[in-house]
Short mmCIF file of C-alpha atoms in Angstrom, two decimals:
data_model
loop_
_atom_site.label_atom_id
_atom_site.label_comp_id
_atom_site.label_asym_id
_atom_site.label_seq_id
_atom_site.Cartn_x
_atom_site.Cartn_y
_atom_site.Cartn_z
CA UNK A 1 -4.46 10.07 -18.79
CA UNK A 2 -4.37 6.20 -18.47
CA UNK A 3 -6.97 4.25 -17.08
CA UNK A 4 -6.60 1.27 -14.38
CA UNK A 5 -9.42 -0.24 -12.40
CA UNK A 6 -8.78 -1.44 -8.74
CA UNK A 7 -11.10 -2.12 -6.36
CA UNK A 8 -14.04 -1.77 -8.16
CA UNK A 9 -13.39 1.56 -9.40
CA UNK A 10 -11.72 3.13 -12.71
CA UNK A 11 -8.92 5.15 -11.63
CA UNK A 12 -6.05 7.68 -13.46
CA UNK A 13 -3.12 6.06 -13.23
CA UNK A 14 -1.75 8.72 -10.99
CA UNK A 15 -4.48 9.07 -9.09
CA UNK A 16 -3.84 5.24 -7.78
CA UNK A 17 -2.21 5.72 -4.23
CA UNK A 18 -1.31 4.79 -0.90
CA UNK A 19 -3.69 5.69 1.47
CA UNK A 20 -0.71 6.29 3.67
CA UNK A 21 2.49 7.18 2.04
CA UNK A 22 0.95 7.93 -0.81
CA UNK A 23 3.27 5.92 -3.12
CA UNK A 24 1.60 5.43 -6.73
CA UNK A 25 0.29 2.00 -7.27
CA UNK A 26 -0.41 -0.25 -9.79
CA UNK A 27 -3.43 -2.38 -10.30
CA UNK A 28 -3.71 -5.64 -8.79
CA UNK A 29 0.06 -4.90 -7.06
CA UNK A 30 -1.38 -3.64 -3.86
CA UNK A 31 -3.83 -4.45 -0.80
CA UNK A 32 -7.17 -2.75 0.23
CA UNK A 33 -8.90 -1.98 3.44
CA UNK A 34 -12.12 -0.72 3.80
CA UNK A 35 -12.05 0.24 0.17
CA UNK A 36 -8.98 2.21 0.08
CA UNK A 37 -5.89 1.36 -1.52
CA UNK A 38 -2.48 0.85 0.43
CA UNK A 39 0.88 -0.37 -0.55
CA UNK A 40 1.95 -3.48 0.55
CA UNK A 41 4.93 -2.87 2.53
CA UNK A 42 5.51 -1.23 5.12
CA UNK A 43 1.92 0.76 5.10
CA UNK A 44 -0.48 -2.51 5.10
CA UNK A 45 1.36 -4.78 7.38
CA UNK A 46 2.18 -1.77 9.40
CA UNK A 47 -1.15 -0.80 9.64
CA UNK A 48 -3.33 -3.93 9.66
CA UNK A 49 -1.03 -6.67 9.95
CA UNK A 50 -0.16 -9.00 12.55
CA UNK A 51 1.67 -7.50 15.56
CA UNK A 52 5.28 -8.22 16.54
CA UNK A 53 6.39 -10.51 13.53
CA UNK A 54 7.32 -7.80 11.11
CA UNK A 55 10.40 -8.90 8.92
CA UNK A 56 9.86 -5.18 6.74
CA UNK A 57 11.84 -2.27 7.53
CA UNK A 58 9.75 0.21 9.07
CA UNK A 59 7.26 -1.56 10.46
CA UNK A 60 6.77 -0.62 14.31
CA UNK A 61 9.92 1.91 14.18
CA UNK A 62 12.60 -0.75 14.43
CA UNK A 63 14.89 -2.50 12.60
CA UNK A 64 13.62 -5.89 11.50
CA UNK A 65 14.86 -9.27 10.77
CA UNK A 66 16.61 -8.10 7.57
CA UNK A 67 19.37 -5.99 9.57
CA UNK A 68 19.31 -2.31 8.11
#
């Protein structure tokens, strides 16, 4: 399998994913907490983000700003 490092570690490419969803990730193309990996959007700004601003679908169970 192919290797990527992210976040310090070397990881198989599949085994690179959201925390959360579990969508696969690449390296470099997502955010980290507390040493775990997460996708972007929704899961990170969901999850760790600041509170009532979200323009990303599925943040906080509504609709945002971008009308879906």
């Amino acid at each position: 399998a192919e290797k990527v490092t992210s976040l310090g570690k070397d990881w198989h490419r599949p085994c690179l994913r959201c925390e959360k969803c579990n969508k696969t990730l690449t390296s470099g193309g997502h955010a980290e907490h507390d040493g775990k990996p997460y996708c972007n959007h929704p899961c990170y700004a969901a999850l760790f983000g600041p509170k009532g601003g979200c323009l990303w679908w599925g943040c906080g169970g509504s609709e945002g700003a971008r009308g879906r």
